[in-house]
mmCIF file of C-alpha atoms in Angstrom:
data_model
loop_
_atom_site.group_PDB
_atom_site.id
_atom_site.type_symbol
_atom_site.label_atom_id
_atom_site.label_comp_id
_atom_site.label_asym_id
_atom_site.label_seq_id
_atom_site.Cartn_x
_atom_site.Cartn_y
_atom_site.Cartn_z
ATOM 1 C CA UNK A 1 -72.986 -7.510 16.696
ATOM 2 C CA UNK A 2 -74.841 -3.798 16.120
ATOM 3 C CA UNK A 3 -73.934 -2.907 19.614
ATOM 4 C CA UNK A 4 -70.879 -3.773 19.380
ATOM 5 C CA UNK A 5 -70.252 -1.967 16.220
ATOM 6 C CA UNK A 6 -72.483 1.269 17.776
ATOM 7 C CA UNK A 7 -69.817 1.307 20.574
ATOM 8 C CA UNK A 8 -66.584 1.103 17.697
ATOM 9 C CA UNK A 9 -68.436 3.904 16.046
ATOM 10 C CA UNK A 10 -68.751 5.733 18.612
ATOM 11 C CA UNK A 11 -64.889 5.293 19.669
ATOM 12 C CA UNK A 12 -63.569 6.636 16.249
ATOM 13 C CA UNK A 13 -64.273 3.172 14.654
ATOM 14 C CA UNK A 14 -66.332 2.936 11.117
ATOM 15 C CA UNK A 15 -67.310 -0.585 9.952
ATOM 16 C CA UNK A 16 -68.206 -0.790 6.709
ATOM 17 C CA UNK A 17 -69.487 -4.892 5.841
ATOM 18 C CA UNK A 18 -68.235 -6.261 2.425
ATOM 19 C CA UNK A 19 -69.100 -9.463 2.479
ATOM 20 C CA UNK A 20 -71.910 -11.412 4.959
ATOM 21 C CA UNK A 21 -69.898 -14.193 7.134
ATOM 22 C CA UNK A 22 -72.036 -16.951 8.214
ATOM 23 C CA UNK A 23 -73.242 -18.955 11.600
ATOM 24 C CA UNK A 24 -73.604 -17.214 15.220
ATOM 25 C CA UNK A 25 -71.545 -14.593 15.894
ATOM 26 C CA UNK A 26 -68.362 -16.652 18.049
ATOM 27 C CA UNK A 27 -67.951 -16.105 21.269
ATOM 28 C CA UNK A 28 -64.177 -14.297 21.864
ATOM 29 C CA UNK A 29 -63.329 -15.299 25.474
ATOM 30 C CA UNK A 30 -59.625 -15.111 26.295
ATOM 31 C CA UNK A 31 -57.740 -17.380 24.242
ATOM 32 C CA UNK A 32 -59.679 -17.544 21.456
ATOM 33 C CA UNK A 33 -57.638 -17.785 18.454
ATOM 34 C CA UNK A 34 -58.889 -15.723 14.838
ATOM 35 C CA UNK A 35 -57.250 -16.165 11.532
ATOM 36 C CA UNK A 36 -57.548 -13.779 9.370
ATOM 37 C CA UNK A 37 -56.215 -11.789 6.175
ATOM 38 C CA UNK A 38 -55.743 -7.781 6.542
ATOM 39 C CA UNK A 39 -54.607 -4.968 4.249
ATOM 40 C CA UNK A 40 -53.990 -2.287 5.815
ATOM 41 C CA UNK A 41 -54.752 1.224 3.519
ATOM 42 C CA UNK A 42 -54.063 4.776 4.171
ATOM 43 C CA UNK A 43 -57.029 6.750 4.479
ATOM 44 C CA UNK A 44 -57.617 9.631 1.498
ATOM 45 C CA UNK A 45 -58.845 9.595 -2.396
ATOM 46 C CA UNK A 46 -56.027 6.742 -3.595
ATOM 47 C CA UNK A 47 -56.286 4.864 -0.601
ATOM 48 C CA UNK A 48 -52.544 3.463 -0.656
ATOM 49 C CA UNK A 49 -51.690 -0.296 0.977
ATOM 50 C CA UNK A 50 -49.433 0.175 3.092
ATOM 51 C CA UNK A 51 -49.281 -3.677 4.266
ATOM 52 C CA UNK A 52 -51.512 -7.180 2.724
ATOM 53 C CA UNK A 53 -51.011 -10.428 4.583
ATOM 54 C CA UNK A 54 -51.824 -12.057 1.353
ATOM 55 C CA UNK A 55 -49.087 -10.669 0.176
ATOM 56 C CA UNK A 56 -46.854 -11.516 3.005
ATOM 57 C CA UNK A 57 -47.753 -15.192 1.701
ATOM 58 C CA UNK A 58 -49.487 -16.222 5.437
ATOM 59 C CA UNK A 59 -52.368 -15.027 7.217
ATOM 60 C CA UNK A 60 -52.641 -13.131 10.698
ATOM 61 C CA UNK A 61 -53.452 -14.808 13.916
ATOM 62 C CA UNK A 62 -54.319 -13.251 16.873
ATOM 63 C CA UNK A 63 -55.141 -14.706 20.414
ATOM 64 C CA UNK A 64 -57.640 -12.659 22.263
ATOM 65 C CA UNK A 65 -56.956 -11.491 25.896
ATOM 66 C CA UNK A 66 -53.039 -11.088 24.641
ATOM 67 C CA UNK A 67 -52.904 -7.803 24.897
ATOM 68 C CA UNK A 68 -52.094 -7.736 21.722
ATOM 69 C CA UNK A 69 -50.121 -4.551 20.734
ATOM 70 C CA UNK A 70 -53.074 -2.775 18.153
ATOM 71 C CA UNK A 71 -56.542 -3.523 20.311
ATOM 72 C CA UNK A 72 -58.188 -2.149 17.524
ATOM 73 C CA UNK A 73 -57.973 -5.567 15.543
ATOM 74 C CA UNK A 74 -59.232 -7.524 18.430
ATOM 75 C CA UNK A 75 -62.018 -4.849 18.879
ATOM 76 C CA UNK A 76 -62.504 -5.133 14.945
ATOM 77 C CA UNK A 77 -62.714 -8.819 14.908
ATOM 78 C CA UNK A 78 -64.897 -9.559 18.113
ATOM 79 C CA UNK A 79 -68.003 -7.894 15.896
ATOM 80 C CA UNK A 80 -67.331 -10.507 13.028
ATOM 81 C CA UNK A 81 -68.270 -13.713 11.713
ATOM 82 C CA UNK A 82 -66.526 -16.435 10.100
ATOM 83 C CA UNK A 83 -66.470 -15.681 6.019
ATOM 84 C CA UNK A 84 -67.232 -11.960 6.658
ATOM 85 C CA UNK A 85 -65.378 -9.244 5.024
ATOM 86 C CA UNK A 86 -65.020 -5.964 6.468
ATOM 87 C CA UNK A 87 -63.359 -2.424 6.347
ATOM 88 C CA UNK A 88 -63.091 -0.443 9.575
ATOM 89 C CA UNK A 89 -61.524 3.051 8.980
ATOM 90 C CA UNK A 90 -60.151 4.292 12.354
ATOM 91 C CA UNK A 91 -58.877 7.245 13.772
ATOM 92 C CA UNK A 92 -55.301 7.948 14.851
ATOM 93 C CA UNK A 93 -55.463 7.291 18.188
ATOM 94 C CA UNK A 94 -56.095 3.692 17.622
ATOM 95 C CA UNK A 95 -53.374 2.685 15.040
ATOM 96 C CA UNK A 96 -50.256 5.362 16.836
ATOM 97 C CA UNK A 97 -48.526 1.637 17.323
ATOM 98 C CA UNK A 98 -49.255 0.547 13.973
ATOM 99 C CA UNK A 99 -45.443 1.583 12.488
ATOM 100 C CA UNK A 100 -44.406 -0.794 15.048
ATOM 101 C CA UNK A 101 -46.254 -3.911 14.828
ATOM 102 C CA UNK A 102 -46.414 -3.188 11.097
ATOM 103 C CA UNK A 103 -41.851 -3.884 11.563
ATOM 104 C CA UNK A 104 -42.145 -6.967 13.265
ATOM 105 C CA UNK A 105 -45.020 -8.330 10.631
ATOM 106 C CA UNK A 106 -42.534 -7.703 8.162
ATOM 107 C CA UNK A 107 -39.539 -9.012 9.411
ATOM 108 C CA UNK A 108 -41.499 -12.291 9.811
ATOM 109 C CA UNK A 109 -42.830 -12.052 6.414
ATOM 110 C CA UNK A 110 -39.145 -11.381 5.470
ATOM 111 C CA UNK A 111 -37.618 -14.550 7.590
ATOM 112 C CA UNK A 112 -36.097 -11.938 10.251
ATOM 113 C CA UNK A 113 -36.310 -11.840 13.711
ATOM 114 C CA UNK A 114 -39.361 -10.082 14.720
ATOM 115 C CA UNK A 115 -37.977 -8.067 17.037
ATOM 116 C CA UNK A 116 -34.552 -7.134 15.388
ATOM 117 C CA UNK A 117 -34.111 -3.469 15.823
ATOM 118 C CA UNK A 118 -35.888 -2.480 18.666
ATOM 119 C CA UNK A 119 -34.417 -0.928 21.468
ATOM 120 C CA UNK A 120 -34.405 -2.151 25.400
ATOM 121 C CA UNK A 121 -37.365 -0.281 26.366
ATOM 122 C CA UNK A 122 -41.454 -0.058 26.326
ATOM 123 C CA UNK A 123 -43.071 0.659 23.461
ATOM 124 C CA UNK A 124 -44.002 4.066 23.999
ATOM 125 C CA UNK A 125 -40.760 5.014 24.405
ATOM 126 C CA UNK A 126 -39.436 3.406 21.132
ATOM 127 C CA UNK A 127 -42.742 5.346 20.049
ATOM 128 C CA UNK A 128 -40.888 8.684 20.890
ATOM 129 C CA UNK A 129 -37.369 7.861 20.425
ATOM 130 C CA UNK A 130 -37.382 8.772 16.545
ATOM 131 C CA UNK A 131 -35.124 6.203 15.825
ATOM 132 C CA UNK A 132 -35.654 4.710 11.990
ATOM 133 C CA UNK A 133 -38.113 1.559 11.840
ATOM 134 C CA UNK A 134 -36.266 1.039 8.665
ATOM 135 C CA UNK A 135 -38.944 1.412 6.100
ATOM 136 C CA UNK A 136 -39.633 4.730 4.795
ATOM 137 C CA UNK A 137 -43.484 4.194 5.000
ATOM 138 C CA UNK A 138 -43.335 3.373 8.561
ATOM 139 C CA UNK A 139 -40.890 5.896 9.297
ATOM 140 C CA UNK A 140 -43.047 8.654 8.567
ATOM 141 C CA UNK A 141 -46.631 7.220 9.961
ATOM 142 C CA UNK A 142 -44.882 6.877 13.189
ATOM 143 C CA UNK A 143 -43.932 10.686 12.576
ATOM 144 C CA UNK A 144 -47.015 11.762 11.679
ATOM 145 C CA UNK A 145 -50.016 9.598 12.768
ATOM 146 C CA UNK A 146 -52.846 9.713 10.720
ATOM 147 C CA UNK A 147 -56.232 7.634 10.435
ATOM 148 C CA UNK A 148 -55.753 4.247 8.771
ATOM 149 C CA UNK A 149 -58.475 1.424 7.214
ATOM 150 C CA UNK A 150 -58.060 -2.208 7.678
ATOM 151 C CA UNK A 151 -59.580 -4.591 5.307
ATOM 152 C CA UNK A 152 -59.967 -7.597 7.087
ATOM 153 C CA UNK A 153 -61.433 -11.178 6.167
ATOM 154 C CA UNK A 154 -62.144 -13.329 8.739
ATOM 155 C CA UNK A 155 -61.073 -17.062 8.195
ATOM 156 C CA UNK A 156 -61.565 -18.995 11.116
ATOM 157 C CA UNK A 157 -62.011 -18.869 15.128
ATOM 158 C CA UNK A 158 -61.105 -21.400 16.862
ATOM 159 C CA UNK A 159 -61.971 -21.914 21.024
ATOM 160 C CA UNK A 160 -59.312 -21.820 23.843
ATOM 161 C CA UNK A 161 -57.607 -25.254 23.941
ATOM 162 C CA UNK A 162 -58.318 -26.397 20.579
ATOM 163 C CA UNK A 163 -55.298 -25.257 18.708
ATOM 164 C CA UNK A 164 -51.333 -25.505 19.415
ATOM 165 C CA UNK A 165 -50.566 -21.932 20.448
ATOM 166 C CA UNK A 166 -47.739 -20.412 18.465
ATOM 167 C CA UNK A 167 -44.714 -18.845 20.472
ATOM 168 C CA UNK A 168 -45.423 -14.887 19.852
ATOM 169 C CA UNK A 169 -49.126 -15.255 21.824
ATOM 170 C CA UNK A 170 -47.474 -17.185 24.584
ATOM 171 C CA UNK A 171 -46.911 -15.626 27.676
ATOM 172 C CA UNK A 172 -43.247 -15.237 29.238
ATOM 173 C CA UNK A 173 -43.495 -18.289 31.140
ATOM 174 C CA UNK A 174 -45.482 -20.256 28.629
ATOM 175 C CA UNK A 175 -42.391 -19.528 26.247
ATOM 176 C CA UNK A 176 -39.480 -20.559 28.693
ATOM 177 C CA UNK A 177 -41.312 -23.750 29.419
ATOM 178 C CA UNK A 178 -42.347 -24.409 25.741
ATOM 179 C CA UNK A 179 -38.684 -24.111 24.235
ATOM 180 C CA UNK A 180 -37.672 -27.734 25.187
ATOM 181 C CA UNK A 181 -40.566 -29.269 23.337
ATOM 182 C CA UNK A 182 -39.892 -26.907 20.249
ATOM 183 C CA UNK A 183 -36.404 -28.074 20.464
ATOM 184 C CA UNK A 184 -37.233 -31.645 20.252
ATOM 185 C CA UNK A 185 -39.811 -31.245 18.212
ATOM 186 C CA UNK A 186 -37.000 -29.790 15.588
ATOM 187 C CA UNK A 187 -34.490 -32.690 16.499
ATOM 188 C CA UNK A 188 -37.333 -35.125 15.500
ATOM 189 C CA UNK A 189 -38.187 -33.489 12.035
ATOM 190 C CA UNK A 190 -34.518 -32.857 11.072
ATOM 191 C CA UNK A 191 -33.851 -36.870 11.986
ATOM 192 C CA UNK A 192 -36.787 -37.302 9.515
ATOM 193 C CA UNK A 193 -35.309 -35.135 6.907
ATOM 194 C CA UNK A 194 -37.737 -32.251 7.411
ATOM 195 C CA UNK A 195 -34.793 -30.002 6.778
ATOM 196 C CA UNK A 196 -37.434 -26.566 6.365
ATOM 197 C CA UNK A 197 -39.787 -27.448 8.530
ATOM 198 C CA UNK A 198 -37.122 -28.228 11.378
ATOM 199 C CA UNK A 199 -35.599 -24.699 10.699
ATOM 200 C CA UNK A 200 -38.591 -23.479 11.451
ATOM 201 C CA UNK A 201 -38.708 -25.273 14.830
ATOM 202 C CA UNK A 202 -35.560 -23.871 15.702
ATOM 203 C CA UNK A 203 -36.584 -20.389 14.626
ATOM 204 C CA UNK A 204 -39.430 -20.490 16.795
ATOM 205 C CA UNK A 205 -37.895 -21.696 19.842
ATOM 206 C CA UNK A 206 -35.087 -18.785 18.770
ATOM 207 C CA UNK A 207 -38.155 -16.514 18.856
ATOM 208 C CA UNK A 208 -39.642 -17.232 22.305
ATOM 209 C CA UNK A 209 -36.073 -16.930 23.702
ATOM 210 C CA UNK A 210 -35.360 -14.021 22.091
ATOM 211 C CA UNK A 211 -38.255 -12.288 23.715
ATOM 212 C CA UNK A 212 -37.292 -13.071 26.942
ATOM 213 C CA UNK A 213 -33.697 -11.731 26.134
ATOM 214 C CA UNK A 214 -35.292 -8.145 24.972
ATOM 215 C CA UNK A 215 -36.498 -7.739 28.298
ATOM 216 C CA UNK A 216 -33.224 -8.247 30.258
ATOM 217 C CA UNK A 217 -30.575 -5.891 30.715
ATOM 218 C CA UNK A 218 -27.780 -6.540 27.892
ATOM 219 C CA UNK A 219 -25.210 -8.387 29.863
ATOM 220 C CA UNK A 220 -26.715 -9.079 33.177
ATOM 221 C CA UNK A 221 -26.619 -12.785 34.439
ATOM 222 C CA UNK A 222 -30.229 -13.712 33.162
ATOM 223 C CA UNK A 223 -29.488 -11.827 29.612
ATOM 224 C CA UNK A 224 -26.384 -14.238 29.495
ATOM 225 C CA UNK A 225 -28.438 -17.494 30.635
ATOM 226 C CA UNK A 226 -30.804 -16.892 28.123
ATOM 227 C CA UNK A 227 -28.274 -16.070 25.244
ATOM 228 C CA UNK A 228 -26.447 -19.615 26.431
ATOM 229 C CA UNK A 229 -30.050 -21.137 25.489
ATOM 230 C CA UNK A 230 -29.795 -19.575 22.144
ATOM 231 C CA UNK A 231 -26.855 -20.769 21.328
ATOM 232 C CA UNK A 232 -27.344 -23.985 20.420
ATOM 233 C CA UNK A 233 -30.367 -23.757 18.947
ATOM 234 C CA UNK A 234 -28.993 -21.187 16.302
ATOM 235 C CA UNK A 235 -26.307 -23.317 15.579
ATOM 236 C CA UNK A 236 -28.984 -26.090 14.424
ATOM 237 C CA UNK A 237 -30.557 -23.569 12.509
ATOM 238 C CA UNK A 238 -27.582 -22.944 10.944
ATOM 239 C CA UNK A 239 -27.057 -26.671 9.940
ATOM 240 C CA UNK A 240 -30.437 -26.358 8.253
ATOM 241 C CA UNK A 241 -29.158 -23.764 6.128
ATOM 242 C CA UNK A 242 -25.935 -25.216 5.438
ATOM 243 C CA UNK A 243 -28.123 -27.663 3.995
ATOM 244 C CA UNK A 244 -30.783 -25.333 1.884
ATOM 245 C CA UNK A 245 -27.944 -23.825 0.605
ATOM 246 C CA UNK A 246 -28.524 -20.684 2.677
ATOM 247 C CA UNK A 247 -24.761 -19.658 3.374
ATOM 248 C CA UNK A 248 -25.056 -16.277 3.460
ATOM 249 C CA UNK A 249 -27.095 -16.272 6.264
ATOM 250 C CA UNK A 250 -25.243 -18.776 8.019
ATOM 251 C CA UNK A 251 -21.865 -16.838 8.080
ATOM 252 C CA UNK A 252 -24.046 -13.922 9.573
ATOM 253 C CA UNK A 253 -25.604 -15.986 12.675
ATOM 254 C CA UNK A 254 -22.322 -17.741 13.304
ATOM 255 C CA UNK A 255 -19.762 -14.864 13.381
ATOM 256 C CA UNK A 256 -22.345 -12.964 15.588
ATOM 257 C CA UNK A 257 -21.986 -16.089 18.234
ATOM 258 C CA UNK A 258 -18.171 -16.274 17.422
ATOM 259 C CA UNK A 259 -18.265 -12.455 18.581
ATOM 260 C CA UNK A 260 -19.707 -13.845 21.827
ATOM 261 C CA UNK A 261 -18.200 -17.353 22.085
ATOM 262 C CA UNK A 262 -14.276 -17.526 20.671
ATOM 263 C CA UNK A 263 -14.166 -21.314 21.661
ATOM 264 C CA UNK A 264 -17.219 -22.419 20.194
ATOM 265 C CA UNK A 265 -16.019 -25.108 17.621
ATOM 266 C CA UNK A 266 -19.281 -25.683 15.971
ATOM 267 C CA UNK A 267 -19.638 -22.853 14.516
ATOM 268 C CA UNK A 268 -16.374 -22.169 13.235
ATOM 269 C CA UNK A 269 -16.723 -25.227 11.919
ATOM 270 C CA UNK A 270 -20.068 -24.343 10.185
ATOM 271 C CA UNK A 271 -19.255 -20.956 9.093
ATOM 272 C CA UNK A 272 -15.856 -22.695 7.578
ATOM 273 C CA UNK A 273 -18.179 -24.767 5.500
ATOM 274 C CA UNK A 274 -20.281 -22.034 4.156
ATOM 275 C CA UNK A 275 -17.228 -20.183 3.821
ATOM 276 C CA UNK A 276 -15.488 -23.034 1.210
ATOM 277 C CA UNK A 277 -19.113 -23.235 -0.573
ATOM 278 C CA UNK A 278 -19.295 -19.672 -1.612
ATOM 279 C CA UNK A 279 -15.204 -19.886 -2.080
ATOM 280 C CA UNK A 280 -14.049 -18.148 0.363
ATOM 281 C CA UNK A 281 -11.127 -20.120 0.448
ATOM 282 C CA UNK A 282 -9.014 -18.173 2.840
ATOM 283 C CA UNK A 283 -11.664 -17.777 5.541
ATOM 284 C CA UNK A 284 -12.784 -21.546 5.353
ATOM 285 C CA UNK A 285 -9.140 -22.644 5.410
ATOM 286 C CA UNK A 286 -8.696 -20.409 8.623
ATOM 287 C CA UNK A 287 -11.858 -21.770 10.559
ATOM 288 C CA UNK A 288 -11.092 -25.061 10.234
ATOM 289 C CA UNK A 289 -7.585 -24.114 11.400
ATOM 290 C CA UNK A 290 -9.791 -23.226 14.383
ATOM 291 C CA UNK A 291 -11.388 -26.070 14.284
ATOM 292 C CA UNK A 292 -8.189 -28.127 14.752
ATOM 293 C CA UNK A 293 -6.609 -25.395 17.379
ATOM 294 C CA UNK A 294 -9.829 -25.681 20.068
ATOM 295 C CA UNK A 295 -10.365 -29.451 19.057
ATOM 296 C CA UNK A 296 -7.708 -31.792 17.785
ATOM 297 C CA UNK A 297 -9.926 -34.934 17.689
ATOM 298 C CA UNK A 298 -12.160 -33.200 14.544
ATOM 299 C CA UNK A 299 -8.619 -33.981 12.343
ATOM 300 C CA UNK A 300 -10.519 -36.502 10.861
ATOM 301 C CA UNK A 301 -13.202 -34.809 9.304
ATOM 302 C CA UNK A 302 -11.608 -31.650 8.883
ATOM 303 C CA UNK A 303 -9.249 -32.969 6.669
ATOM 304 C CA UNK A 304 -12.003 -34.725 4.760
ATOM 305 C CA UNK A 305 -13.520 -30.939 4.229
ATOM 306 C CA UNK A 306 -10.447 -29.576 3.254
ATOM 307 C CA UNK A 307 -9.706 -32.828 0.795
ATOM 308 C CA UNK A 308 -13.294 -31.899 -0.941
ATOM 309 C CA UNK A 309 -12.562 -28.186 -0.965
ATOM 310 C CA UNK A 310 -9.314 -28.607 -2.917
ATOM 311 C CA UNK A 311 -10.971 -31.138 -5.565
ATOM 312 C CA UNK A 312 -13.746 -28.273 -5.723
ATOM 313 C CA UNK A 313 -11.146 -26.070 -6.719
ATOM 314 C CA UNK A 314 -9.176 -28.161 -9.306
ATOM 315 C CA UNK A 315 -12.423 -28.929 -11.045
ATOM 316 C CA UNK A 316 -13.404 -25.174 -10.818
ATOM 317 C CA UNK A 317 -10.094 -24.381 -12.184
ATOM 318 C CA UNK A 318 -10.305 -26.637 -14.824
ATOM 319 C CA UNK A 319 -13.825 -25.176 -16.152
ATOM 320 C CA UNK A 320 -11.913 -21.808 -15.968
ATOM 321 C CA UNK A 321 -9.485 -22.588 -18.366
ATOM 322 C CA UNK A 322 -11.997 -24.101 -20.982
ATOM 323 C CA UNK A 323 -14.274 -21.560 -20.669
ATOM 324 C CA UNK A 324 -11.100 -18.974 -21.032
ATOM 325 C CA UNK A 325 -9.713 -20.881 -23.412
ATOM 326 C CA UNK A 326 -12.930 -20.027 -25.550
ATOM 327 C CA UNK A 327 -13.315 -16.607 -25.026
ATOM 328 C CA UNK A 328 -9.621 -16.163 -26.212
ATOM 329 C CA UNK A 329 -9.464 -18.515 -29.216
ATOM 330 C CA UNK A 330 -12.695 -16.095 -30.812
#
């Protein structure tokens, strides 16, 4: 562990122990998997956070031999041991992708796609593009680099082929040929009633697919393939939300396919639902319109929806005039 240290140090890398870990010193060969808890601070006399995965609510995991897009943690953590606590202040050259990977952390932590916002190209050229990241903070690190300290806590390590590998370590291949399980992996826990945790299936599969899709040219016949892929799988997401009471979110995901797909019935038919529970009543009445237009045989039920949304509406008009009724008769 010293030499390893020695040779951080002498890279622009300062290690600074906080707490003793315990046991041997693990051995990171490729595809070892570390879990651990960061805070990432600005170097200087306040020392601001500028990220905490505690605060995120989940812990970082990173698969060594991934090329993982900030080597410096895998550098960091291959001189730890399980329970230690550490600080390693490094200089700018080693954190000039931070801004970046610091996005995509977010927009996990925030239920987004990880990669929303970047553009078709490498990272060093989103690097120099000086396009907004979207966070003020980030905006101007990636401006101006500058040295940064990570507090890091190491949890756990766990050996290659002793843990299910999660969809953002996975290699292109390893994603394309996961996605079916993921899929019926989420089919299995919605059937069970695992409404969350088979939205989260979904979103992973989404993920891995997602990735792929970044890489192709928008448009092109593989782009297209893959974005036929995500289809479906969004619009079970979307049922999961319909049922956590997520609407908002669903009327985003399914007009963006409806941009893409005019015929596709399911999701008119889901965005009509979110539509009537946040009364929209115009909009919901016109997708299930749709509905009827690209699919006759959905009468039934349709008409059932609309039959619901109108008694919604007489009882919400009657709670309107007794709660008017009130407010006047002060």
């Amino acid at each position: 562990m010293a030499q390893e240290a020695e040779r951080l140090r002498a890279d622009g890398v300062d290690k600074e122990v906080l707490r003793e870990g315990s046991g041997p010193l693990p051995d990171f060969r490729d595809g070892t998997k570390a879990t651990f808890h960061y805070r990432t601070l600005r170097c200087g006399d306040e020392e601001r956070a500028l990220d905490s995965s505690r605060e995120q609510g989940k812990p970082m995991e990173l698969i060594a031999g991934k090329k993982f897009k900030l080597p410096v943690w895998e550098a960091a953590l291959r001189t730890m041991r399980p329970g230690e606590r550490a600080r390693f202040r490094c200089d700018a050259k080693h954190v000039v992708l931070y801004p970046m990977v610091s996005k995509s952390l977010r927009n996990i932590a925030a239920g987004k796609d990880p990669l929303e916002g970047q553009q078709h190209c490498c990272s060093m050229a989103q690097l120099h593009s000086h396009c907004s990241l979207g966070y003020p903070d980030l905006d101007e690190l990636q401006k101006n680099p500058q040295p940064l300290i990570f507090d890091i806590e190491l949890l756990k390590v766990e050996p290659p082929g002793s843990y299910q590998q999660d969809p953002w370590a996975m290699t292109d291949e390893e994603k394309l040929q996961a996605v079916p399980q993921i899929h019926k992996e989420g089919n299995e826990l919605y059937r069970q009633g695992k409404v969350q945790e088979a939205a989260a299936k979904y979103y992973d599969a989404i993920a891995c697919l997602k990735n792929l899709q970044m890489k192709e040219q928008p448009g092109s016949p593989d782009w297209i393939e893959l974005d036929q892929k995500i289809t479906p799988l969004l619009l079970n997401y979307c049922q999961c939300k319909l049922q956590c009471e997520e609407y908002y979110e669903v009327l985003d995901h399914c007009s963006s396919i409806l941009n893409k797909y005019e015929d596709n019935v399911k999701a008119y038919f889901k965005r009509a639902k979110a539509h009537a529970a946040v009364w929209n009543v115009a909009e919901a009445q016109a997708d299930f319109a749709k509905v009827l237009a690209l699919d006759p045989s959905l009468r039934p039920v349709v008409s059932k929806q609309l039959k619901s949304l109108e008694a919604r509406l007489r009882e919400k008009d009657a709670e309107d005039k007794i709660r008017f009724k009130g407010i006047f008769s002060q």
